[in-house]
Amino acid sequence: MKRMMLYFGSFNPVHKGHTALAEYVLERGLCDEVALVVSPRSPYKETAELAPELDRFEMAEIACAASEYPDRIKPSAVEFLLPKPSYTIDTLRYLTQNFGSEMRFSILMGGDQIARLDGWKEYERVLEYPIYVYPRRSERTDRFAGRITVLDDAPLQDLSATQIRERIGRGEAVDGLLDDGVAEYIRRKGLWSPASRIAALSARIDAGTADAALYVERGRLHFRLNEWGAALNDFNRALALDTDNAEARQYVEMAREILEFRYKDLYNP
């Protein structure tokens, strides 16, 4: 019977830390194959910065194909077929019912996830499966002692998808953190770029869900792109909605100083 380890995640985006862990559990002989189960929508995460599910799946395909074991590390779209949001226990039940005669399933998760596992749907049922936990800095891994296996010598994951998205949003290089093919895919699609985030925020504002926080976030992006007028407009709108917003007020002052410096000349004293 094939030993299949399930590595659940949004993979938003998949990075070298993910594939390093998949390679590690294979090299330790903990399973025969690893499936990166791409979650279209997790009930435990904000969806605002989630790339489209098919983009995340394609990036996972690229990363798995570039791994040390492309025939044994593959992405899974099983949760695309199930009701959303994706609950781990529902996916485990589906897989066990449909493939349990051929495969024995285990789970790979981080210390941050095991620390919050008791907030998951039917978490006691999840604990009936073998769970392997890799360390995350500043996260406890001593919960559920005797019911999980802590991989103390696994590669320590200081890298996070959130940090990668933030770097992309600032226009910083992320090539060393991602497989080359994944980095190229992100560039080609414009995922998490300031322009794409501005478009997403504008859609929410135009839909009538505008609040001060949305205007401030969009204003920061305009500011980062040196679009001073658009930034100033957004921060002023934020102040109209929330007169005590200190961040918006500070940005208004900076934007005005920049505009005054740039456009004060002989013809515009």
PDB file of C-alpha atoms in Angstrom:
ATOM      1  CA  MET A   1       0.000   0.000   0.000  1.00  0.00           C
ATOM      2  CA  LYS A   2       1.364   3.393  -1.017  1.00  0.00           C
ATOM      3  CA  ARG A   3       2.224   5.780   1.826  1.00  0.00           C
ATOM      4  CA  MET A   4       0.964   9.208   0.770  1.00  0.00           C
ATOM      5  CA  MET A   5       1.839  12.288   2.821  1.00  0.00           C
ATOM      6  CA  LEU A   6      -0.523  15.226   2.384  1.00  0.00           C
ATOM      7  CA  TYR A   7       0.945  18.709   2.628  1.00  0.00           C
ATOM      8  CA  PHE A   8      -2.027  21.104   2.805  1.00  0.00           C
ATOM      9  CA  GLY A   9      -1.688  24.789   2.064  1.00  0.00           C
ATOM     10  CA  SER A  10      -2.736  27.770   0.009  1.00  0.00           C
ATOM     11  CA  PHE A  11       0.773  27.860  -1.543  1.00  0.00           C
ATOM     12  CA  ASN A  12       0.340  31.548  -2.182  1.00  0.00           C
ATOM     13  CA  PRO A  13       2.932  31.262  -3.661  1.00  0.00           C
ATOM     14  CA  VAL A  14       4.725  27.931  -3.365  1.00  0.00           C
ATOM     15  CA  HIS A  15       8.355  28.583  -2.420  1.00  0.00           C
ATOM     16  CA  LYS A  16      11.623  26.713  -1.941  1.00  0.00           C
ATOM     17  CA  GLY A  17      10.844  26.054   1.714  1.00  0.00           C
ATOM     18  CA  HIS A  18       7.802  24.008   0.712  1.00  0.00           C
ATOM     19  CA  THR A  19       9.700  21.795  -1.698  1.00  0.00           C
ATOM     20  CA  ALA A  20      12.637  21.444   0.704  1.00  0.00           C
ATOM     21  CA  LEU A  21      10.287  19.959   3.302  1.00  0.00           C
ATOM     22  CA  ALA A  22       8.705  17.604   0.783  1.00  0.00           C
ATOM     23  CA  GLU A  23      12.166  16.410  -0.225  1.00  0.00           C
ATOM     24  CA  TYR A  24      13.145  16.015   3.424  1.00  0.00           C
ATOM     25  CA  VAL A  25      10.266  13.685   4.366  1.00  0.00           C
ATOM     26  CA  LEU A  26      10.964  11.537   1.318  1.00  0.00           C
ATOM     27  CA  GLU A  27      14.661  11.313   2.153  1.00  0.00           C
ATOM     28  CA  ARG A  28      13.786  10.353   5.724  1.00  0.00           C
ATOM     29  CA  GLY A  29      11.670   7.485   4.371  1.00  0.00           C
ATOM     30  CA  LEU A  30       8.515   8.811   6.038  1.00  0.00           C
ATOM     31  CA  CYS A  31       6.404   8.277   2.925  1.00  0.00           C
ATOM     32  CA  ASP A  32       6.516   7.094  -0.665  1.00  0.00           C
ATOM     33  CA  GLU A  33       5.035  10.249  -2.189  1.00  0.00           C
ATOM     34  CA  VAL A  34       4.103  13.781  -1.143  1.00  0.00           C
ATOM     35  CA  ALA A  35       1.024  15.587  -2.431  1.00  0.00           C
ATOM     36  CA  LEU A  36       0.938  19.367  -2.165  1.00  0.00           C
ATOM     37  CA  VAL A  37      -2.808  19.816  -1.630  1.00  0.00           C
ATOM     38  CA  VAL A  38      -3.587  23.277  -2.954  1.00  0.00           C
ATOM     39  CA  SER A  39      -6.484  24.754  -0.979  1.00  0.00           C
ATOM     40  CA  PRO A  40      -8.704  27.026  -3.101  1.00  0.00           C
ATOM     41  CA  ARG A  41     -10.026  28.765  -0.006  1.00  0.00           C
ATOM     42  CA  SER A  42      -9.051  28.096   3.582  1.00  0.00           C
ATOM     43  CA  PRO A  43     -11.528  28.958   6.355  1.00  0.00           C
ATOM     44  CA  TYR A  44      -8.603  30.053   8.531  1.00  0.00           C
ATOM     45  CA  LYS A  45      -6.932  32.582   6.220  1.00  0.00           C
ATOM     46  CA  GLU A  46      -7.783  35.939   4.724  1.00  0.00           C
ATOM     47  CA  THR A  47      -8.561  35.672   1.015  1.00  0.00           C
ATOM     48  CA  ALA A  48      -7.756  39.249   0.008  1.00  0.00           C
ATOM     49  CA  GLU A  49      -4.282  38.427  -1.308  1.00  0.00           C
ATOM     50  CA  LEU A  50      -5.023  34.918  -2.561  1.00  0.00           C
ATOM     51  CA  ALA A  51      -3.986  34.465  -6.177  1.00  0.00           C
ATOM     52  CA  PRO A  52      -6.525  32.593  -8.338  1.00  0.00           C
ATOM     53  CA  GLU A  53      -6.552  28.910  -7.429  1.00  0.00           C
ATOM     54  CA  LEU A  54      -5.502  27.724 -10.880  1.00  0.00           C
ATOM     55  CA  ASP A  55      -2.505  30.089 -10.825  1.00  0.00           C
ATOM     56  CA  ARG A  56      -1.456  28.660  -7.464  1.00  0.00           C
ATOM     57  CA  PHE A  57      -1.895  25.124  -8.757  1.00  0.00           C
ATOM     58  CA  GLU A  58       0.172  25.840 -11.876  1.00  0.00           C
ATOM     59  CA  MET A  59       2.948  27.336  -9.765  1.00  0.00           C
ATOM     60  CA  ALA A  60       2.878  24.237  -7.547  1.00  0.00           C
ATOM     61  CA  GLU A  61       3.174  22.083 -10.675  1.00  0.00           C
ATOM     62  CA  ILE A  62       6.222  24.049 -11.786  1.00  0.00           C
ATOM     63  CA  ALA A  63       7.867  23.820  -8.356  1.00  0.00           C
ATOM     64  CA  CYS A  64       7.199  20.091  -7.982  1.00  0.00           C
ATOM     65  CA  ALA A  65       8.575  19.367 -11.457  1.00  0.00           C
ATOM     66  CA  ALA A  66      11.759  21.262 -10.537  1.00  0.00           C
ATOM     67  CA  SER A  67      12.216  19.402  -7.218  1.00  0.00           C
ATOM     68  CA  GLU A  68      14.722  16.634  -6.569  1.00  0.00           C
ATOM     69  CA  TYR A  69      11.920  14.053  -6.833  1.00  0.00           C
ATOM     70  CA  PRO A  70       9.499  15.206  -9.555  1.00  0.00           C
ATOM     71  CA  ASP A  71       7.944  11.733  -9.801  1.00  0.00           C
ATOM     72  CA  ARG A  72       7.237  11.601  -6.064  1.00  0.00           C
ATOM     73  CA  ILE A  73       6.285  15.214  -5.259  1.00  0.00           C
ATOM     74  CA  LYS A  74       3.180  16.398  -7.070  1.00  0.00           C
ATOM     75  CA  PRO A  75       0.413  18.944  -6.563  1.00  0.00           C
ATOM     76  CA  SER A  76      -3.146  17.856  -5.909  1.00  0.00           C
ATOM     77  CA  ALA A  77      -6.313  19.707  -6.952  1.00  0.00           C
ATOM     78  CA  VAL A  78      -8.598  17.442  -4.937  1.00  0.00           C
ATOM     79  CA  GLU A  79      -9.954  20.340  -2.867  1.00  0.00           C
ATOM     80  CA  PHE A  80     -11.029  22.108  -6.060  1.00  0.00           C
ATOM     81  CA  LEU A  81     -13.687  19.391  -6.371  1.00  0.00           C
ATOM     82  CA  LEU A  82     -14.988  19.691  -2.803  1.00  0.00           C
ATOM     83  CA  PRO A  83     -17.216  22.313  -1.141  1.00  0.00           C
ATOM     84  CA  LYS A  84     -15.535  25.570  -0.168  1.00  0.00           C
ATOM     85  CA  PRO A  85     -14.093  26.639   2.180  1.00  0.00           C
ATOM     86  CA  SER A  86     -11.780  23.644   2.403  1.00  0.00           C
ATOM     87  CA  TYR A  87     -11.782  21.810   5.721  1.00  0.00           C
ATOM     88  CA  THR A  88      -8.970  19.303   6.194  1.00  0.00           C
ATOM     89  CA  ILE A  89     -11.210  16.667   7.761  1.00  0.00           C
ATOM     90  CA  ASP A  90     -13.582  16.777   4.780  1.00  0.00           C
ATOM     91  CA  THR A  91     -10.697  16.238   2.374  1.00  0.00           C
ATOM     92  CA  LEU A  92      -9.319  13.395   4.489  1.00  0.00           C
ATOM     93  CA  ARG A  93     -12.708  11.689   4.526  1.00  0.00           C
ATOM     94  CA  TYR A  94     -13.063  12.029   0.757  1.00  0.00           C
ATOM     95  CA  LEU A  95      -9.597  10.635   0.091  1.00  0.00           C
ATOM     96  CA  THR A  96      -9.988   7.788   2.558  1.00  0.00           C
ATOM     97  CA  GLN A  97     -13.367   6.789   1.142  1.00  0.00           C
ATOM     98  CA  ASN A  98     -12.159   6.871  -2.458  1.00  0.00           C
ATOM     99  CA  PHE A  99      -8.513   5.798  -2.218  1.00  0.00           C
ATOM    100  CA  GLY A 100      -8.166   4.254   1.223  1.00  0.00           C
ATOM    101  CA  SER A 101      -7.847   0.755  -0.210  1.00  0.00           C
ATOM    102  CA  GLU A 102      -4.767   1.836  -2.178  1.00  0.00           C
ATOM    103  CA  MET A 103      -3.107   4.447   0.002  1.00  0.00           C
ATOM    104  CA  ARG A 104      -2.302   5.129   3.637  1.00  0.00           C
ATOM    105  CA  PHE A 105      -2.478   8.848   4.353  1.00  0.00           C
ATOM    106  CA  SER A 106      -0.419  10.995   6.689  1.00  0.00           C
ATOM    107  CA  ILE A 107      -0.172  14.772   7.110  1.00  0.00           C
ATOM    108  CA  LEU A 108       2.722  17.235   7.061  1.00  0.00           C
ATOM    109  CA  MET A 109       2.123  20.541   8.832  1.00  0.00           C
ATOM    110  CA  GLY A 110       4.030  23.387  10.459  1.00  0.00           C
ATOM    111  CA  GLY A 111       4.385  24.256  14.111  1.00  0.00           C
ATOM    112  CA  ASP A 112       2.146  27.276  13.560  1.00  0.00           C
ATOM    113  CA  GLN A 113      -0.682  24.986  12.421  1.00  0.00           C
ATOM    114  CA  ILE A 114      -0.391  22.417  15.201  1.00  0.00           C
ATOM    115  CA  ALA A 115      -0.442  25.255  17.743  1.00  0.00           C
ATOM    116  CA  ARG A 116      -3.933  26.183  16.515  1.00  0.00           C
ATOM    117  CA  LEU A 117      -5.212  22.765  15.553  1.00  0.00           C
ATOM    118  CA  ASP A 118      -7.888  22.665  18.239  1.00  0.00           C
ATOM    119  CA  GLY A 119      -9.670  25.465  16.373  1.00  0.00           C
ATOM    120  CA  TRP A 120     -10.074  23.301  13.280  1.00  0.00           C
ATOM    121  CA  LYS A 121     -13.261  21.503  12.317  1.00  0.00           C
ATOM    122  CA  GLU A 122     -13.339  18.065  14.008  1.00  0.00           C
ATOM    123  CA  TYR A 123      -9.678  18.350  14.921  1.00  0.00           C
ATOM    124  CA  GLU A 124      -9.845  15.185  17.020  1.00  0.00           C
ATOM    125  CA  ARG A 125     -10.654  13.270  13.823  1.00  0.00           C
ATOM    126  CA  VAL A 126      -7.713  14.894  12.082  1.00  0.00           C
ATOM    127  CA  LEU A 127      -5.476  13.626  14.906  1.00  0.00           C
ATOM    128  CA  GLU A 128      -6.475  10.064  14.042  1.00  0.00           C
ATOM    129  CA  TYR A 129      -4.128  10.324  11.052  1.00  0.00           C
ATOM    130  CA  PRO A 130      -0.328  10.268  11.464  1.00  0.00           C
ATOM    131  CA  ILE A 131       0.789  13.900  11.683  1.00  0.00           C
ATOM    132  CA  TYR A 132       4.372  15.039  11.140  1.00  0.00           C
ATOM    133  CA  VAL A 133       5.159  18.555  12.367  1.00  0.00           C
ATOM    134  CA  TYR A 134       8.091  20.678  11.217  1.00  0.00           C
ATOM    135  CA  PRO A 135       9.333  23.545  13.406  1.00  0.00           C
ATOM    136  CA  ARG A 136       8.595  27.207  12.827  1.00  0.00           C
ATOM    137  CA  ARG A 137      10.534  29.827  14.745  1.00  0.00           C
ATOM    138  CA  SER A 138       8.741  31.031  17.897  1.00  0.00           C
ATOM    139  CA  GLU A 139       6.009  28.403  17.505  1.00  0.00           C
ATOM    140  CA  ARG A 140       5.401  25.650  20.048  1.00  0.00           C
ATOM    141  CA  THR A 141       5.416  22.058  18.848  1.00  0.00           C
ATOM    142  CA  ASP A 142       4.712  20.383  22.190  1.00  0.00           C
ATOM    143  CA  ARG A 143       0.941  20.313  21.852  1.00  0.00           C
ATOM    144  CA  PHE A 144      -0.718  16.922  21.460  1.00  0.00           C
ATOM    145  CA  ALA A 145       2.419  15.161  22.680  1.00  0.00           C
ATOM    146  CA  GLY A 146       2.280  11.453  21.956  1.00  0.00           C
ATOM    147  CA  ARG A 147      -0.214  11.979  19.144  1.00  0.00           C
ATOM    148  CA  ILE A 148       2.072  13.692  16.640  1.00  0.00           C
ATOM    149  CA  THR A 149       5.653  13.280  15.447  1.00  0.00           C
ATOM    150  CA  VAL A 150       7.831  16.390  15.649  1.00  0.00           C
ATOM    151  CA  LEU A 151      10.517  16.556  12.977  1.00  0.00           C
ATOM    152  CA  ASP A 152      13.163  18.309  15.050  1.00  0.00           C
ATOM    153  CA  ASP A 153      15.826  18.060  12.351  1.00  0.00           C
ATOM    154  CA  ALA A 154      13.608  19.281   9.509  1.00  0.00           C
ATOM    155  CA  PRO A 155      14.712  22.449   7.690  1.00  0.00           C
ATOM    156  CA  LEU A 156      13.651  25.401   9.851  1.00  0.00           C
ATOM    157  CA  GLN A 157      11.142  27.509   7.951  1.00  0.00           C
ATOM    158  CA  ASP A 158      11.899  31.186   8.448  1.00  0.00           C
ATOM    159  CA  LEU A 159      10.591  31.849   4.966  1.00  0.00           C
ATOM    160  CA  SER A 160       6.917  32.702   4.543  1.00  0.00           C
ATOM    161  CA  ALA A 161       4.665  33.279   1.554  1.00  0.00           C
ATOM    162  CA  THR A 162       3.458  36.491   3.209  1.00  0.00           C
ATOM    163  CA  GLN A 163       6.986  37.915   3.230  1.00  0.00           C
ATOM    164  CA  ILE A 164       7.440  36.933  -0.412  1.00  0.00           C
ATOM    165  CA  ARG A 165       4.214  38.673  -1.436  1.00  0.00           C
ATOM    166  CA  GLU A 166       5.273  41.784   0.471  1.00  0.00           C
ATOM    167  CA  ARG A 167       8.637  41.810  -1.310  1.00  0.00           C
ATOM    168  CA  ILE A 168       6.919  41.459  -4.672  1.00  0.00           C
ATOM    169  CA  GLY A 169       4.601  44.322  -3.752  1.00  0.00           C
ATOM    170  CA  ARG A 170       7.627  46.492  -2.973  1.00  0.00           C
ATOM    171  CA  GLY A 171       9.249  45.553  -6.269  1.00  0.00           C
ATOM    172  CA  GLU A 172      12.087  43.642  -4.582  1.00  0.00           C
ATOM    173  CA  ALA A 173      13.750  40.551  -6.046  1.00  0.00           C
ATOM    174  CA  VAL A 174      12.493  37.178  -4.822  1.00  0.00           C
ATOM    175  CA  ASP A 175      14.238  34.881  -7.265  1.00  0.00           C
ATOM    176  CA  GLY A 176      16.387  33.206  -4.605  1.00  0.00           C
ATOM    177  CA  LEU A 177      13.307  32.294  -2.588  1.00  0.00           C
ATOM    178  CA  LEU A 178      11.368  30.713  -5.445  1.00  0.00           C
ATOM    179  CA  ASP A 179      12.024  28.227  -8.181  1.00  0.00           C
ATOM    180  CA  ASP A 180      13.054  30.129 -11.315  1.00  0.00           C
ATOM    181  CA  GLY A 181       9.983  28.926 -13.178  1.00  0.00           C
ATOM    182  CA  VAL A 182       7.684  30.080 -10.380  1.00  0.00           C
ATOM    183  CA  ALA A 183       9.364  33.497 -10.239  1.00  0.00           C
ATOM    184  CA  GLU A 184       8.923  33.866 -13.994  1.00  0.00           C
ATOM    185  CA  TYR A 185       5.266  32.815 -13.772  1.00  0.00           C
ATOM    186  CA  ILE A 186       4.624  35.491 -11.135  1.00  0.00           C
ATOM    187  CA  ARG A 187       6.328  38.158 -13.260  1.00  0.00           C
ATOM    188  CA  ARG A 188       4.426  37.137 -16.365  1.00  0.00           C
ATOM    189  CA  LYS A 189       1.068  37.135 -14.600  1.00  0.00           C
ATOM    190  CA  GLY A 190       1.762  40.244 -12.531  1.00  0.00           C
ATOM    191  CA  LEU A 191       0.720  38.447  -9.352  1.00  0.00           C
ATOM    192  CA  TRP A 192       0.893  40.525  -6.150  1.00  0.00           C
ATOM    193  CA  SER A 193       2.449  43.453  -7.996  1.00  0.00           C
ATOM    194  CA  PRO A 194       1.477  46.925  -6.766  1.00  0.00           C
ATOM    195  CA  ALA A 195      -0.560  47.472  -9.938  1.00  0.00           C
ATOM    196  CA  SER A 196      -2.567  44.273  -9.490  1.00  0.00           C
ATOM    197  CA  ARG A 197      -3.200  45.049  -5.830  1.00  0.00           C
ATOM    198  CA  ILE A 198      -4.370  48.562  -6.718  1.00  0.00           C
ATOM    199  CA  ALA A 199      -6.794  47.051  -9.220  1.00  0.00           C
ATOM    200  CA  ALA A 200      -8.160  44.639  -6.599  1.00  0.00           C
ATOM    201  CA  LEU A 201      -8.590  47.416  -4.037  1.00  0.00           C
ATOM    202  CA  SER A 202     -10.254  49.664  -6.613  1.00  0.00           C
ATOM    203  CA  ALA A 203     -12.751  46.917  -7.417  1.00  0.00           C
ATOM    204  CA  ARG A 204     -13.668  46.616  -3.746  1.00  0.00           C
ATOM    205  CA  ILE A 205     -13.989  50.378  -3.366  1.00  0.00           C
ATOM    206  CA  ASP A 206     -16.111  50.660  -6.522  1.00  0.00           C
ATOM    207  CA  ALA A 207     -18.339  47.873  -5.223  1.00  0.00           C
ATOM    208  CA  GLY A 208     -19.287  50.098  -2.314  1.00  0.00           C
ATOM    209  CA  THR A 209     -17.234  48.389   0.394  1.00  0.00           C
ATOM    210  CA  ALA A 210     -14.892  51.340   0.809  1.00  0.00           C
ATOM    211  CA  ASP A 211     -13.600  52.220   4.245  1.00  0.00           C
ATOM    212  CA  ALA A 212     -10.653  54.237   5.466  1.00  0.00           C
ATOM    213  CA  ALA A 213      -8.362  51.200   5.627  1.00  0.00           C
ATOM    214  CA  LEU A 214      -8.906  50.398   1.937  1.00  0.00           C
ATOM    215  CA  TYR A 215      -8.106  53.961   0.896  1.00  0.00           C
ATOM    216  CA  VAL A 216      -4.991  54.001   3.076  1.00  0.00           C
ATOM    217  CA  GLU A 217      -3.745  50.720   1.622  1.00  0.00           C
ATOM    218  CA  ARG A 218      -4.329  51.887  -1.945  1.00  0.00           C
ATOM    219  CA  GLY A 219      -2.768  55.246  -1.133  1.00  0.00           C
ATOM    220  CA  ARG A 220       0.376  53.547   0.183  1.00  0.00           C
ATOM    221  CA  LEU A 221       0.709  51.644  -3.080  1.00  0.00           C
ATOM    222  CA  HIS A 222       0.291  54.818  -5.151  1.00  0.00           C
ATOM    223  CA  PHE A 223       2.859  56.491  -2.894  1.00  0.00           C
ATOM    224  CA  ARG A 224       5.298  53.616  -3.462  1.00  0.00           C
ATOM    225  CA  LEU A 225       4.848  54.032  -7.232  1.00  0.00           C
ATOM    226  CA  ASN A 226       5.528  57.793  -6.969  1.00  0.00           C
ATOM    227  CA  GLU A 227       1.935  58.541  -7.982  1.00  0.00           C
ATOM    228  CA  TRP A 228       1.687  61.437  -5.570  1.00  0.00           C
ATOM    229  CA  GLY A 229      -1.603  62.928  -6.725  1.00  0.00           C
ATOM    230  CA  ALA A 230      -3.461  59.614  -6.603  1.00  0.00           C
ATOM    231  CA  ALA A 231      -1.911  58.879  -3.216  1.00  0.00           C
ATOM    232  CA  LEU A 232      -2.953  62.245  -1.826  1.00  0.00           C
ATOM    233  CA  ASN A 233      -6.509  61.744  -3.064  1.00  0.00           C
ATOM    234  CA  ASP A 234      -6.760  58.379  -1.315  1.00  0.00           C
ATOM    235  CA  PHE A 235      -5.372  59.614   1.981  1.00  0.00           C
ATOM    236  CA  ASN A 236      -7.739  62.580   1.929  1.00  0.00           C
ATOM    237  CA  ARG A 237     -10.661  60.213   1.290  1.00  0.00           C
ATOM    238  CA  ALA A 238      -9.501  58.101   4.220  1.00  0.00           C
ATOM    239  CA  LEU A 239      -9.459  61.180   6.454  1.00  0.00           C
ATOM    240  CA  ALA A 240     -12.948  62.127   5.314  1.00  0.00           C
ATOM    241  CA  LEU A 241     -14.105  58.721   6.586  1.00  0.00           C
ATOM    242  CA  ASP A 242     -11.889  58.653   9.664  1.00  0.00           C
ATOM    243  CA  THR A 243     -10.645  62.038  10.832  1.00  0.00           C
ATOM    244  CA  ASP A 244      -8.444  60.441  13.508  1.00  0.00           C
ATOM    245  CA  ASN A 245      -6.502  58.233  11.077  1.00  0.00           C
ATOM    246  CA  ALA A 246      -2.923  59.164  12.020  1.00  0.00           C
ATOM    247  CA  GLU A 247      -1.313  57.175   9.203  1.00  0.00           C
ATOM    248  CA  ALA A 248      -3.396  58.888   6.509  1.00  0.00           C
ATOM    249  CA  ARG A 249      -2.642  62.313   8.010  1.00  0.00           C
ATOM    250  CA  GLN A 250       1.092  61.595   8.049  1.00  0.00           C
ATOM    251  CA  TYR A 251       1.045  60.483   4.415  1.00  0.00           C
ATOM    252  CA  VAL A 252      -0.947  63.580   3.406  1.00  0.00           C
ATOM    253  CA  GLU A 253       1.785  65.770   4.877  1.00  0.00           C
ATOM    254  CA  MET A 254       4.543  63.818   3.103  1.00  0.00           C
ATOM    255  CA  ALA A 255       2.712  63.837  -0.236  1.00  0.00           C
ATOM    256  CA  ARG A 256       2.093  67.585  -0.008  1.00  0.00           C
ATOM    257  CA  GLU A 257       5.750  68.254   0.787  1.00  0.00           C
ATOM    258  CA  ILE A 258       6.810  66.211  -2.242  1.00  0.00           C
ATOM    259  CA  LEU A 259       4.329  67.961  -4.548  1.00  0.00           C
ATOM    260  CA  GLU A 260       5.339  71.402  -3.304  1.00  0.00           C
ATOM    261  CA  PHE A 261       9.026  70.603  -3.792  1.00  0.00           C
ATOM    262  CA  ARG A 262       8.534  69.142  -7.267  1.00  0.00           C
ATOM    263  CA  TYR A 263       6.276  71.766  -8.749  1.00  0.00           C
ATOM    264  CA  LYS A 264       7.483  74.992  -7.158  1.00  0.00           C
ATOM    265  CA  ASP A 265       9.387  76.833  -9.855  1.00  0.00           C
ATOM    266  CA  LEU A 266       9.456  80.150 -11.710  1.00  0.00           C
ATOM    267  CA  TYR A 267       6.044  79.540 -13.270  1.00  0.00           C
ATOM    268  CA  ASN A 268       4.462  77.970 -10.169  1.00  0.00           C
ATOM    269  CA  PRO A 269       5.770  79.984  -7.149  1.00  0.00           C
TER     270      PRO A 269
END
